[in-house]
Structure formats: structure tokens, C-alpha cells
PDB file of C-alpha atoms in Angstrom:
ATOM      1  CA  MET A   1      91.473  93.436 170.509  1.00  0.00           C
ATOM      2  CA  MET A   2      92.870  96.026 168.249  1.00  0.00           C
ATOM      3  CA  GLY A   3      93.151  93.781 165.416  1.00  0.00           C
ATOM      4  CA  LEU A   4      89.591  92.416 165.974  1.00  0.00           C
ATOM      5  CA  LEU A   5      88.275  96.233 165.901  1.00  0.00           C
ATOM      6  CA  THR A   6      90.327  97.062 162.723  1.00  0.00           C
ATOM      7  CA  ARG A   7      89.320  93.975 161.040  1.00  0.00           C
ATOM      8  CA  ALA A   8      85.510  94.700 161.644  1.00  0.00           C
ATOM      9  CA  LEU A   9      85.600  98.468 160.898  1.00  0.00           C
ATOM     10  CA  LEU A  10      87.964  97.943 157.598  1.00  0.00           C
ATOM     11  CA  PRO A  11      84.854  97.213 155.340  1.00  0.00           C
ATOM     12  CA  LEU A  12      82.753  99.956 156.915  1.00  0.00           C
ATOM     13  CA  ILE A  13      85.508 102.544 156.182  1.00  0.00           C
ATOM     14  CA  VAL A  14      85.853 101.432 152.645  1.00  0.00           C
ATOM     15  CA  ALA A  15      81.932 101.674 152.092  1.00  0.00           C
ATOM     16  CA  MET A  16      81.767 104.987 153.477  1.00  0.00           C
ATOM     17  CA  SER A  17      84.761 106.206 151.502  1.00  0.00           C
ATOM     18  CA  LEU A  18      83.252 105.124 148.242  1.00  0.00           C
ATOM     19  CA  ALA A  19      79.765 106.440 149.078  1.00  0.00           C
ATOM     20  CA  ALA A  20      81.626 109.921 149.530  1.00  0.00           C
ATOM     21  CA  CYS A  21      82.989 109.744 146.085  1.00  0.00           C
ATOM     22  CA  GLY A  22      79.531 110.079 144.758  1.00  0.00           C
ATOM     23  CA  SER A  23      78.224 109.931 141.191  1.00  0.00           C
ATOM     24  CA  LYS A  24      80.702 112.793 140.035  1.00  0.00           C
ATOM     25  CA  HIS A  25      83.461 110.209 139.585  1.00  0.00           C
ATOM     26  CA  GLU A  26      81.513 107.647 137.654  1.00  0.00           C
ATOM     27  CA  GLU A  27      82.612 107.260 133.896  1.00  0.00           C
ATOM     28  CA  THR A  28      80.171 108.494 131.397  1.00  0.00           C
ATOM     29  CA  PRO A  29      79.746 105.965 128.282  1.00  0.00           C
ATOM     30  CA  ARG A  30      81.238 107.556 125.237  1.00  0.00           C
ATOM     31  CA  LYS A  31      79.154 107.405 121.813  1.00  0.00           C
ATOM     32  CA  ALA A  32      81.087 106.099 118.774  1.00  0.00           C
ATOM     33  CA  PRO A  33      81.796 108.913 116.371  1.00  0.00           C
ATOM     34  CA  ASP A  34      79.197 109.586 113.752  1.00  0.00           C
ATOM     35  CA  ALA A  35      82.006 109.798 110.598  1.00  0.00           C
ATOM     36  CA  PRO A  36      84.791 107.166 110.478  1.00  0.00           C
ATOM     37  CA  VAL A  37      88.199 108.222 111.758  1.00  0.00           C
ATOM     38  CA  VAL A  38      90.685 108.990 108.776  1.00  0.00           C
ATOM     39  CA  ILE A  39      94.245 110.314 109.407  1.00  0.00           C
ATOM     40  CA  THR A  40      94.580 113.089 106.765  1.00  0.00           C
ATOM     41  CA  ALA A  41      96.883 115.562 108.208  1.00  0.00           C
ATOM     42  CA  ALA A  42      99.932 116.681 105.900  1.00  0.00           C
ATOM     43  CA  GLY A  43     102.843 114.776 106.835  1.00  0.00           C
ATOM     44  CA  GLN A  44     101.060 111.642 108.479  1.00  0.00           C
ATOM     45  CA  ILE A  45     101.906 108.256 107.445  1.00  0.00           C
ATOM     46  CA  ASP A  46      99.083 106.689 105.766  1.00  0.00           C
ATOM     47  CA  GLY A  47     100.716 103.954 103.932  1.00  0.00           C
ATOM     48  CA  LEU A  48      99.276 100.865 105.676  1.00  0.00           C
ATOM     49  CA  ARG A  49      95.663 101.833 105.415  1.00  0.00           C
ATOM     50  CA  ARG A  50      96.122 103.763 102.042  1.00  0.00           C
ATOM     51  CA  GLY A  51      93.337 106.226 102.489  1.00  0.00           C
ATOM     52  CA  VAL A  52      90.755 103.595 103.656  1.00  0.00           C
ATOM     53  CA  PRO A  53      88.888 104.543 106.582  1.00  0.00           C
ATOM     54  CA  ILE A  54      89.516 102.570 110.108  1.00  0.00           C
ATOM     55  CA  ASP A  55      86.214 101.029 110.173  1.00  0.00           C
ATOM     56  CA  LYS A  56      86.468  99.732 106.726  1.00  0.00           C
ATOM     57  CA  GLU A  57      88.304  96.581 105.676  1.00  0.00           C
ATOM     58  CA  ALA A  58      90.713  97.325 102.892  1.00  0.00           C
ATOM     59  CA  SER A  59      91.191  95.249 100.001  1.00  0.00           C
ATOM     60  CA  PRO A  60      94.636  93.652 100.159  1.00  0.00           C
ATOM     61  CA  LEU A  61      97.199  94.630  97.472  1.00  0.00           C
ATOM     62  CA  PRO A  62      98.208  92.131  94.586  1.00  0.00           C
ATOM     63  CA  MET A  63     101.110  90.005  95.685  1.00  0.00           C
ATOM     64  CA  ALA A  64     104.434  91.253  94.886  1.00  0.00           C
ATOM     65  CA  ARG A  65     106.703  89.653  92.367  1.00  0.00           C
ATOM     66  CA  VAL A  66     109.882  88.226  93.696  1.00  0.00           C
ATOM     67  CA  GLU A  67     112.627  89.959  91.481  1.00  0.00           C
ATOM     68  CA  ASN A  68     114.643  87.037  89.645  1.00  0.00           C
ATOM     69  CA  PHE A  69     117.314  88.784  87.907  1.00  0.00           C
ATOM     70  CA  ASP A  70     120.489  86.841  89.175  1.00  0.00           C
ATOM     71  CA  ARG A  71     122.824  89.533  89.628  1.00  0.00           C
ATOM     72  CA  ILE A  72     124.470  90.941  92.522  1.00  0.00           C
ATOM     73  CA  ARG A  73     122.790  94.143  93.904  1.00  0.00           C
ATOM     74  CA  PRO A  74     125.107  97.055  95.443  1.00  0.00           C
ATOM     75  CA  VAL A  75     124.915  97.384  99.216  1.00  0.00           C
ATOM     76  CA  ASN A  76     124.200 100.703 100.895  1.00  0.00           C
ATOM     77  CA  TYR A  77     126.074 100.564 103.743  1.00  0.00           C
ATOM     78  CA  GLU A  78     128.940  98.606 105.431  1.00  0.00           C
ATOM     79  CA  MET A  79     128.586  95.072 106.669  1.00  0.00           C
ATOM     80  CA  GLN A  80     125.103  95.066 104.916  1.00  0.00           C
ATOM     81  CA  PRO A  81     124.114  91.246 104.242  1.00  0.00           C
ATOM     82  CA  PRO A  82     123.765  90.890 100.321  1.00  0.00           C
ATOM     83  CA  THR A  83     120.012  90.525  99.027  1.00  0.00           C
ATOM     84  CA  ILE A  84     119.038  87.278  97.223  1.00  0.00           C
ATOM     85  CA  PRO A  85     118.743  87.846  93.669  1.00  0.00           C
ATOM     86  CA  HIS A  86     116.317  85.080  92.689  1.00  0.00           C
ATOM     87  CA  ALA A  87     113.370  83.394  94.225  1.00  0.00           C
ATOM     88  CA  ILE A  88     113.674  81.075  97.067  1.00  0.00           C
ATOM     89  CA  ASP A  89     110.056  79.561  96.817  1.00  0.00           C
ATOM     90  CA  ASN A  90     109.990  76.226  98.011  1.00  0.00           C
ATOM     91  CA  TYR A  91     113.740  76.290  99.481  1.00  0.00           C
ATOM     92  CA  GLN A  92     114.207  73.733 102.379  1.00  0.00           C
ATOM     93  CA  LEU A  93     115.941  75.614 105.423  1.00  0.00           C
ATOM     94  CA  THR A  94     115.831  73.212 108.246  1.00  0.00           C
ATOM     95  CA  VAL A  95     118.359  71.952 110.886  1.00  0.00           C
ATOM     96  CA  ASN A  96     119.117  69.223 108.474  1.00  0.00           C
ATOM     97  CA  THR A  97     119.057  70.921 105.076  1.00  0.00           C
ATOM     98  CA  ASN A  98     120.134  74.112 103.569  1.00  0.00           C
ATOM     99  CA  ARG A  99     119.243  74.139  99.862  1.00  0.00           C
ATOM    100  CA  CYS A 100     121.274  77.362  99.336  1.00  0.00           C
ATOM    101  CA  MET A 101     124.323  75.729 100.235  1.00  0.00           C
ATOM    102  CA  LEU A 102     123.789  73.512  97.050  1.00  0.00           C
ATOM    103  CA  CYS A 103     125.121  76.553  95.224  1.00  0.00           C
ATOM    104  CA  HIS A 104     127.017  78.557  97.661  1.00  0.00           C
ATOM    105  CA  THR A 105     129.338  76.318  99.347  1.00  0.00           C
ATOM    106  CA  ARG A 106     132.971  77.057  98.563  1.00  0.00           C
ATOM    107  CA  SER A 107     133.418  73.959  96.574  1.00  0.00           C
ATOM    108  CA  ALA A 108     130.186  74.503  94.566  1.00  0.00           C
ATOM    109  CA  ALA A 109     130.081  77.983  93.838  1.00  0.00           C
ATOM    110  CA  LYS A 110     132.277  78.046  90.578  1.00  0.00           C
ATOM    111  CA  LYS A 111     130.349  75.224  89.167  1.00  0.00           C
ATOM    112  CA  PHE A 112     126.926  77.071  89.472  1.00  0.00           C
ATOM    113  CA  GLN A 113     128.395  80.358  88.905  1.00  0.00           C
ATOM    114  CA  ALA A 114     127.345  81.732  92.345  1.00  0.00           C
ATOM    115  CA  PRO A 115     128.949  83.685  94.927  1.00  0.00           C
ATOM    116  CA  PRO A 116     130.402  81.637  97.895  1.00  0.00           C
ATOM    117  CA  VAL A 117     129.226  82.631 101.224  1.00  0.00           C
ATOM    118  CA  SER A 118     132.036  84.636 102.911  1.00  0.00           C
ATOM    119  CA  ASP A 119     134.744  83.815 105.272  1.00  0.00           C
ATOM    120  CA  ALA A 120     132.948  85.190 108.198  1.00  0.00           C
ATOM    121  CA  HIS A 121     130.052  82.411 107.740  1.00  0.00           C
ATOM    122  CA  TYR A 122     132.964  79.731 108.740  1.00  0.00           C
ATOM    123  CA  LEU A 123     133.836  81.559 112.086  1.00  0.00           C
ATOM    124  CA  THR A 124     132.509  80.824 115.614  1.00  0.00           C
ATOM    125  CA  ARG A 125     131.681  83.646 118.101  1.00  0.00           C
ATOM    126  CA  ASP A 126     135.357  83.316 119.316  1.00  0.00           C
ATOM    127  CA  GLY A 127     136.979  83.586 115.918  1.00  0.00           C
ATOM    128  CA  LYS A 128     137.930  79.634 115.305  1.00  0.00           C
ATOM    129  CA  VAL A 129     137.929  78.955 111.646  1.00  0.00           C
ATOM    130  CA  LEU A 130     135.449  75.958 111.006  1.00  0.00           C
ATOM    131  CA  GLU A 131     135.224  73.128 107.969  1.00  0.00           C
ATOM    132  CA  GLN A 132     131.540  73.635 108.079  1.00  0.00           C
ATOM    133  CA  ILE A 133     129.326  76.817 107.783  1.00  0.00           C
ATOM    134  CA  SER A 134     128.847  78.112 111.502  1.00  0.00           C
ATOM    135  CA  SER A 135     125.729  77.213 112.856  1.00  0.00           C
ATOM    136  CA  ARG A 136     124.993  80.894 113.659  1.00  0.00           C
ATOM    137  CA  ARG A 137     124.918  81.526 109.996  1.00  0.00           C
ATOM    138  CA  TYR A 138     123.159  78.399 108.960  1.00  0.00           C
ATOM    139  CA  PHE A 139     119.621  79.893 108.390  1.00  0.00           C
ATOM    140  CA  CYS A 140     120.263  82.424 105.505  1.00  0.00           C
ATOM    141  CA  VAL A 141     116.942  84.107 105.447  1.00  0.00           C
ATOM    142  CA  GLN A 142     117.734  85.503 109.048  1.00  0.00           C
ATOM    143  CA  CYS A 143     119.883  88.012 107.298  1.00  0.00           C
ATOM    144  CA  HIS A 144     119.296  87.708 103.516  1.00  0.00           C
ATOM    145  CA  VAL A 145     116.139  88.553 101.903  1.00  0.00           C
ATOM    146  CA  VAL A 146     114.850  88.565  98.386  1.00  0.00           C
ATOM    147  CA  GLN A 147     113.627  91.589  96.630  1.00  0.00           C
ATOM    148  CA  THR A 148     110.117  91.977  95.165  1.00  0.00           C
ATOM    149  CA  ASP A 149     108.695  94.536  92.676  1.00  0.00           C
ATOM    150  CA  ALA A 150     106.237  96.031  95.493  1.00  0.00           C
ATOM    151  CA  GLU A 151     105.732  99.597  95.733  1.00  0.00           C
ATOM    152  CA  PRO A 152     107.041 101.187  98.858  1.00  0.00           C
ATOM    153  CA  LEU A 153     104.677 101.626 101.472  1.00  0.00           C
ATOM    154  CA  VAL A 154     106.029 104.994 102.730  1.00  0.00           C
ATOM    155  CA  GLY A 155     108.368 107.408 101.033  1.00  0.00           C
ATOM    156  CA  ASN A 156     112.040 106.813 101.798  1.00  0.00           C
ATOM    157  CA  ARG A 157     114.812 109.527 101.201  1.00  0.00           C
ATOM    158  CA  TYR A 158     117.522 107.194 102.416  1.00  0.00           C
ATOM    159  CA  GLU A 159     120.827 107.489 100.474  1.00  0.00           C
ATOM    160  CA  GLY A 160     123.645 104.937 100.661  1.00  0.00           C
ATOM    161  CA  LEU A 161     127.143 105.486 101.696  1.00  0.00           C
ATOM    162  CA  ASN A 162     128.511 105.909  98.706  1.00  0.00           C
ATOM    163  CA  THR A 163     126.178 108.470  97.645  1.00  0.00           C
ATOM    164  CA  THR A 164     126.612 110.737 100.720  1.00  0.00           C
ATOM    165  CA  LEU A 165     130.350 110.466 100.606  1.00  0.00           C
ATOM    166  CA  ALA A 166     130.106 111.564  96.869  1.00  0.00           C
ATOM    167  CA  LYS A 167     128.016 114.596  97.756  1.00  0.00           C
ATOM    168  CA  GLU A 168     130.398 115.471 100.483  1.00  0.00           C
ATOM    169  CA  GLU A 169     133.408 115.283  98.145  1.00  0.00           C
ATOM    170  CA  LYS A 170     131.667 117.778  96.018  1.00  0.00           C
ATOM    171  CA  GLN A 171     131.123 120.365  98.510  1.00  0.00           C
TER     172      GLN A 171
END
């Protein structure tokens, strides 16, 4: 009997509660701002929008060119993967084919004057040495990237480890 009474009264209680709230809890629609919203405060990052108002479409920057210098760049921190110093457009990297290994295997590196992949690429997770490159290291571009002549979108004051250590030695 009690369950039947509760089931019958519950919708009535809910309706009365909502009616008691009245119109003071209704959300008033907001009007769109008259002027476009632009973040211009000092210190705000606006590199991605480049000063274009949020309600306008920004014209894309020209495509950056890949640097193709074929020289080894210095690394900025310990264990940093080296960058790729040449274009890799149309290189095939699939489960069955890795164009990078044409030049960078131990046997071909001297012939093509390319640095061979490091010994770490031939180790399993457990440290076992393999004859072929480890499947964990097979897809080169998951760690190694090409460099472009693009202007940075935001400022960067990062200094490499060698620069930081040299400054500390002078002090």
C-alpha cells in the first residue's frame, strides 16, 4: 500500500517543487557581443590566431620548406632523438617497408655516408640483442622529425643542456 501511495504522489511532488522554483531560476538568453573577441593583453599567447579576431577566418601561412642540409644537428638534451636532416616526402613506412633502413642499417650506412641507427634500436624491451631492428623502433617518425624553415608560433627561451652547464661554470 505504501509503495502505491509513493508512486502516485511522486509526480505530484516533483511538479510542485518545479512550480515553486518559479521564473527566477530560468536562464536568460545571452546576446552575442557586438565587437569580436580578441585577446590582446600583455603576456597572452596569440601565436595560433596571429591577431585575427576569433569570429574571422585566418588565412593559412605558406607551407614551410623542409630543411635539406644533410648535416647532423646538435642535440639539446640527453637521450634526444636526432632530427632528420633531409626531406622524407614519399618515404614509405609500413609494416612491410621502411625506406629509412635503405641507408641507415649498419651494413648500408658506410656506403650511403649515413649515420647507422644506434645499437639501442636492436634491443628488445628486456635487453635482448636482435639481428633485425626491434619492432618497437621500426617506425622512425614516431621519434625522429624533419626540420622546417617555419617561424615559431610562440617565443621560446629554452637553452640546451650544454649552454646551461657552460653558464653555470662561468658563475
